[in-house]
Coordinates of C-alpha atoms in Angstrom, one line a residue:
M9 CA 49.2 -54.0 -54.5
T10 CA 45.5 -53.2 -54.8
P11 CA 44.9 -49.8 -56.4
P12 CA 43.0 -47.2 -54.4
L13 CA 39.3 -47.0 -54.8
T14 CA 37.9 -44.2 -57.1
Y15 CA 35.4 -41.7 -55.8
E16 CA 32.7 -43.4 -57.8
Q17 CA 33.6 -46.8 -56.3
K18 CA 33.4 -45.4 -52.8
L19 CA 29.9 -44.0 -53.6
Q20 CA 28.9 -47.4 -54.8
L21 CA 30.0 -49.0 -51.5
I22 CA 27.7 -46.5 -49.7
S23 CA 24.8 -47.5 -51.8
Q24 CA 25.4 -51.1 -50.9
S25 CA 25.6 -50.3 -47.1
I26 CA 29.0 -51.9 -47.2
W27 CA 29.6 -51.2 -43.5
Q28 CA 27.2 -54.0 -42.7
L29 CA 29.9 -56.6 -43.7
P30 CA 31.9 -58.2 -40.9
Q31 CA 35.2 -56.5 -41.8
F32 CA 33.6 -53.2 -40.9
Y33 CA 32.4 -54.2 -37.5
L34 CA 33.4 -51.9 -34.7
P35 CA 36.2 -52.4 -32.2
G36 CA 35.1 -52.8 -28.6
V37 CA 35.9 -49.3 -27.5
I38 CA 33.5 -47.8 -30.1
R39 CA 30.9 -50.6 -29.7
E40 CA 30.6 -50.1 -26.0
Y41 CA 30.8 -46.3 -26.0
P42 CA 27.6 -44.6 -24.6
T43 CA 25.6 -43.1 -27.4
M44 CA 22.1 -42.5 -28.8
L45 CA 23.2 -43.7 -32.2
T46 CA 22.7 -47.3 -33.5
R47 CA 25.6 -49.6 -34.0
E48 CA 25.0 -49.4 -37.7
E49 CA 25.2 -45.6 -37.7
L50 CA 28.5 -45.8 -35.9
R51 CA 29.9 -48.3 -38.5
M52 CA 28.6 -46.0 -41.2
L53 CA 30.3 -42.9 -39.8
R54 CA 33.6 -44.7 -39.3
F55 CA 33.5 -45.9 -42.9
V56 CA 32.6 -42.5 -44.4
A57 CA 35.3 -40.8 -42.4
E58 CA 37.9 -43.3 -43.5
Y59 CA 37.0 -43.2 -47.2
F60 CA 36.1 -39.5 -47.6
S61 CA 38.3 -37.5 -45.3
T62 CA 41.1 -35.5 -47.2
A63 CA 44.2 -33.6 -46.2
D64 CA 42.7 -30.2 -47.3
G65 CA 39.2 -30.6 -45.8
V66 CA 37.6 -31.3 -42.4
I67 CA 34.7 -33.3 -41.0
C68 CA 32.0 -31.6 -39.0
D69 CA 30.1 -33.5 -36.3
L70 CA 27.1 -31.3 -35.5
G71 CA 25.5 -32.5 -32.3
S72 CA 27.9 -35.0 -30.8
F73 CA 26.2 -35.4 -27.3
L74 CA 28.4 -37.7 -25.3
G75 CA 30.9 -38.2 -28.1
G76 CA 29.9 -41.5 -29.8
S77 CA 29.7 -40.0 -33.3
T78 CA 32.9 -38.1 -32.7
L79 CA 34.7 -41.3 -31.7
A80 CA 33.5 -43.2 -34.7
L81 CA 34.5 -40.4 -37.1
A82 CA 37.9 -39.8 -35.4
D83 CA 38.7 -43.5 -35.7
G84 CA 37.8 -43.4 -39.4
I85 CA 40.1 -40.4 -39.9
R86 CA 42.9 -42.3 -38.1
L87 CA 42.4 -45.3 -40.4
A88 CA 42.7 -43.0 -43.4
G89 CA 46.1 -41.9 -42.1
Q90 CA 45.1 -38.2 -41.7
S91 CA 46.7 -36.0 -39.1
G92 CA 45.9 -32.6 -37.5
K93 CA 42.6 -31.2 -36.3
R94 CA 40.5 -32.8 -39.1
L95 CA 37.3 -33.2 -37.0
H96 CA 35.3 -30.4 -35.5
S97 CA 32.9 -31.7 -32.8
Y98 CA 30.0 -29.3 -31.9
D99 CA 27.8 -29.6 -28.8
R100 CA 27.3 -28.0 -25.5
H101 CA 29.1 -30.9 -23.9
V102 CA 26.9 -30.7 -20.9
A103 CA 25.0 -33.7 -19.5
Q104 CA 22.2 -33.9 -17.0
P105 CA 22.5 -36.1 -13.9
H106 CA 19.9 -38.6 -15.4
D107 CA 22.1 -38.9 -18.5
W108 CA 25.0 -40.0 -16.2
E109 CA 22.8 -42.8 -14.9
K110 CA 21.1 -43.7 -18.1
Y111 CA 24.3 -44.2 -20.1
G112 CA 26.1 -46.1 -17.3
L113 CA 28.6 -43.3 -16.5
A114 CA 27.9 -43.0 -12.8
G115 CA 30.0 -46.0 -11.9
K116 CA 32.9 -44.9 -14.0
D117 CA 33.4 -41.1 -13.6
E118 CA 32.1 -38.6 -11.1
Y119 CA 29.4 -36.3 -12.4
P120 CA 31.3 -33.1 -13.4
E121 CA 30.5 -29.6 -12.0
E122 CA 27.4 -28.2 -13.8
G123 CA 27.5 -31.3 -16.0
F124 CA 30.3 -30.0 -18.3
F125 CA 32.2 -33.1 -19.4
R126 CA 34.5 -31.8 -22.1
P127 CA 37.6 -32.3 -19.9
L128 CA 36.6 -36.0 -19.7
L129 CA 36.3 -36.1 -23.5
E130 CA 39.8 -34.6 -24.1
N131 CA 41.7 -36.2 -21.3
K132 CA 40.1 -39.6 -20.9
W133 CA 37.2 -40.8 -23.0
L134 CA 38.6 -39.7 -26.4
A135 CA 42.2 -38.9 -25.3
E136 CA 43.6 -41.4 -27.9
W137 CA 42.0 -39.4 -30.7
A138 CA 42.2 -35.9 -29.2
D139 CA 45.0 -34.8 -31.6
L140 CA 42.5 -35.1 -34.4
I141 CA 39.6 -33.3 -32.8
S142 CA 38.7 -29.7 -32.3
F143 CA 36.0 -29.6 -29.6
Q144 CA 33.6 -26.8 -30.1
S145 CA 31.7 -26.4 -26.8
G146 CA 28.8 -24.1 -26.1
L147 CA 25.9 -22.6 -28.1
F148 CA 26.2 -23.9 -31.6
Q149 CA 25.4 -20.6 -33.3
E150 CA 28.2 -18.9 -31.4
R151 CA 30.9 -21.4 -32.3
P152 CA 33.2 -20.7 -35.3
V153 CA 32.7 -22.3 -38.7
P154 CA 35.9 -24.1 -39.9
Q155 CA 37.9 -22.1 -42.5
E156 CA 38.6 -25.3 -44.5
P157 CA 36.1 -26.8 -46.9
I158 CA 33.9 -29.6 -45.4
D159 CA 34.5 -33.2 -46.6
V160 CA 31.7 -34.8 -44.5
L161 CA 28.9 -32.9 -42.7
F162 CA 27.0 -35.0 -40.1
V163 CA 23.9 -33.2 -38.9
D164 CA 22.3 -34.3 -35.7
I165 CA 21.8 -30.9 -34.1
A166 CA 18.9 -29.3 -36.2
K167 CA 16.2 -29.9 -33.6
L168 CA 15.1 -26.3 -33.7
R169 CA 14.3 -24.2 -36.8
S170 CA 16.9 -21.6 -35.9
T171 CA 19.6 -24.2 -35.6
H172 CA 18.6 -25.7 -38.9
H173 CA 18.8 -22.3 -40.6
H174 CA 22.2 -21.8 -39.2
V175 CA 23.4 -25.1 -40.7
L176 CA 22.0 -24.1 -44.0
R177 CA 23.5 -20.6 -44.0
Q178 CA 26.9 -21.3 -42.5
Y179 CA 27.8 -24.9 -43.2
F180 CA 26.2 -25.8 -46.6
P181 CA 28.3 -23.0 -48.4
K182 CA 31.5 -24.7 -47.1
L183 CA 30.8 -28.0 -48.9
K184 CA 32.9 -29.2 -51.8
P185 CA 30.8 -29.4 -55.0
G186 CA 31.0 -32.9 -56.5
Y187 CA 32.6 -34.4 -53.4
S188 CA 31.2 -33.7 -49.9
I189 CA 29.0 -36.2 -48.1
V190 CA 26.0 -34.8 -46.0
I191 CA 24.5 -37.1 -43.5
Q192 CA 21.1 -36.1 -42.0
Q193 CA 20.7 -38.2 -38.9
D194 CA 17.1 -37.3 -38.2
Y195 CA 15.9 -38.0 -41.8
F196 CA 13.9 -41.2 -41.1
T197 CA 12.3 -40.1 -37.9
L198 CA 8.9 -38.4 -37.4
W199 CA 10.5 -35.1 -36.4
P200 CA 11.9 -32.7 -37.4
Y201 CA 10.4 -32.6 -40.9
W202 CA 12.6 -29.8 -42.2
D203 CA 15.6 -32.0 -42.6
V204 CA 13.7 -34.0 -45.1
A205 CA 12.0 -31.1 -46.8
V206 CA 15.2 -29.1 -47.3
M207 CA 17.1 -32.0 -49.0
E208 CA 14.1 -32.4 -51.4
A209 CA 14.0 -28.7 -52.1
F210 CA 17.7 -28.9 -53.0
S211 CA 17.4 -32.1 -55.0
D212 CA 19.3 -30.4 -57.8
C213 CA 22.2 -29.9 -55.4
F214 CA 22.2 -33.1 -53.4
E215 CA 22.0 -36.7 -54.7
K216 CA 20.8 -39.4 -52.3
I217 CA 23.4 -42.1 -52.1
G218 CA 22.4 -44.4 -49.2
A219 CA 21.0 -44.8 -45.8
T220 CA 21.2 -46.8 -42.6
T221 CA 18.3 -49.1 -41.7
S222 CA 16.8 -46.4 -39.5
N223 CA 17.4 -42.7 -38.9
S224 CA 20.3 -41.6 -41.2
A225 CA 20.3 -40.7 -44.9
L226 CA 23.4 -39.9 -46.9
F227 CA 23.7 -37.4 -49.8
R228 CA 26.4 -36.4 -52.2
C229 CA 26.8 -32.6 -52.8
V230 CA 26.5 -32.2 -56.6
K231 CA 26.7 -28.5 -56.4
V232 CA 26.7 -26.0 -53.5
P233 CA 23.4 -24.1 -53.1
T234 CA 23.7 -20.3 -53.5
R235 CA 23.0 -18.1 -50.5
S236 CA 20.0 -16.7 -52.3
A237 CA 18.7 -20.2 -52.9
I238 CA 19.1 -21.0 -49.3
E239 CA 17.0 -18.0 -48.2
D240 CA 14.3 -19.0 -50.8
V241 CA 14.1 -22.5 -49.4
I242 CA 13.9 -21.2 -45.8
K243 CA 10.9 -19.2 -46.9
R244 CA 9.3 -22.2 -48.6
L245 CA 9.5 -24.2 -45.4
K246 CA 7.1 -21.8 -43.8
V247 CA 4.3 -22.7 -46.2
R248 CA 2.3 -25.9 -45.3
G249 CA 1.5 -26.8 -48.9
E250 CA 5.1 -26.5 -49.9
I251 CA 6.2 -28.8 -47.0
L252 CA 3.6 -31.5 -47.9
Q253 CA 4.7 -31.4 -51.5
L254 CA 8.4 -31.7 -50.5
L255 CA 7.7 -34.6 -48.1
E256 CA 5.7 -36.5 -50.8
G257 CA 8.6 -35.9 -53.3
A258 CA 11.1 -37.2 -50.8
A259 CA 9.1 -40.3 -50.1
Q260 CA 9.0 -41.2 -53.8
R261 CA 12.8 -41.1 -54.1
W262 CA 13.4 -44.0 -51.7
E263 CA 12.9 -47.6 -52.9
C264 CA 13.0 -49.2 -49.4
A265 CA 9.5 -49.7 -48.1
Q266 CA 10.5 -48.9 -44.5
H267 CA 12.1 -45.6 -45.5
K268 CA 9.2 -44.7 -47.8
S269 CA 6.6 -45.5 -45.1
M270 CA 8.4 -43.4 -42.5
L271 CA 8.5 -40.3 -44.8
L272 CA 4.8 -40.8 -45.7
T273 CA 3.9 -41.1 -42.1
M274 CA 5.7 -37.8 -41.4
K275 CA 3.6 -36.2 -44.2
R276 CA 0.4 -37.6 -42.7
V277 CA 1.3 -36.0 -39.3
I278 CA 1.5 -32.6 -41.0
E279 CA -1.7 -33.3 -43.1
A280 CA -3.6 -34.1 -39.9
T281 CA -3.4 -30.5 -38.7
D282 CA -5.3 -27.5 -40.1
E283 CA -2.0 -25.6 -40.2
L284 CA 1.6 -26.1 -39.2
P285 CA 1.6 -27.8 -35.8
D286 CA 1.1 -25.6 -32.8
K287 CA 4.4 -24.6 -31.4
A288 CA 3.6 -25.8 -27.9
V289 CA 2.5 -29.2 -29.1
E290 CA 5.6 -29.3 -31.3
Y291 CA 7.8 -28.6 -28.3
H292 CA 6.3 -31.4 -26.2
Q293 CA 6.6 -33.9 -29.0
I294 CA 10.3 -33.2 -29.4
R295 CA 11.0 -33.0 -25.6
N296 CA 9.2 -36.3 -25.0
S297 CA 11.4 -37.9 -27.7
G298 CA 14.4 -36.9 -25.5
K299 CA 16.0 -34.8 -28.3
I300 CA 15.8 -31.4 -26.4
K301 CA 15.7 -30.5 -22.8
C302 CA 15.2 -26.7 -22.9
T303 CA 12.1 -25.0 -21.5
L304 CA 9.1 -24.1 -23.7
D305 CA 10.0 -20.4 -23.3
D306 CA 13.6 -21.1 -24.5
Y307 CA 12.2 -23.1 -27.4
L308 CA 9.8 -20.4 -28.6
Q309 CA 12.6 -17.8 -28.4
H310 CA 14.7 -19.9 -30.8
L311 CA 12.1 -20.4 -33.5

């Protein structure tokens, strides 16, 4: 009988992007599920959930959209032999009519009233895994933070500064020092820069351990940042010079040319402005990327 992997061996597998090997390829139900994530990201999430979920902790999926990330994480938890509501899935769980068409749902299920599709998640799409999932529907800041410590924190919801601050203040303190895995899904994109800057600012608390080819970066929680340190970093991220310094530092930590180039491009976007980007321009950049759908007034109110 093969002995179980040690924690250090599991971290080594992450550094090798082991999920790229054929034995970690996805079953059809996950591979064909409608999602904005890449296939590689789904394989990575399933792997991390299988190898890092524990009986005394939970996994938080912050920003699950149609549920692709939730499905991959839940299947990993199932493979790990865990039971109970080990996965907390946060989103509004509301889709627009064009989403129904774009992701091929129109021919399968009737568009729900006001676009609220949680009943489909619980009773049909993810019914096989529903015993593992606590669906947290509604405004993120109003949903409860799990009482249990967090084994894996998948962040794909921090499109607004206010949301990002909420993740820092409420979810980072729940991490397990020396164990938890934090996955920043927007790390290798041109926006938002604060996901990159905050991990660099907390480089004494988080160790980079791996990445997918695009988008996601994985970190190990070495120690949990104090609440006062979190507030200090939030203040630092309001200063243009501090942001540029943090983005430069982050770029130098990655050996992959593609990853380094993306972070340096992000820095040049900020350098090209005389000050932090105008909020209206910022809003249209993010909206055009498809990551938010709120009005400009709503966006400005949440800064």
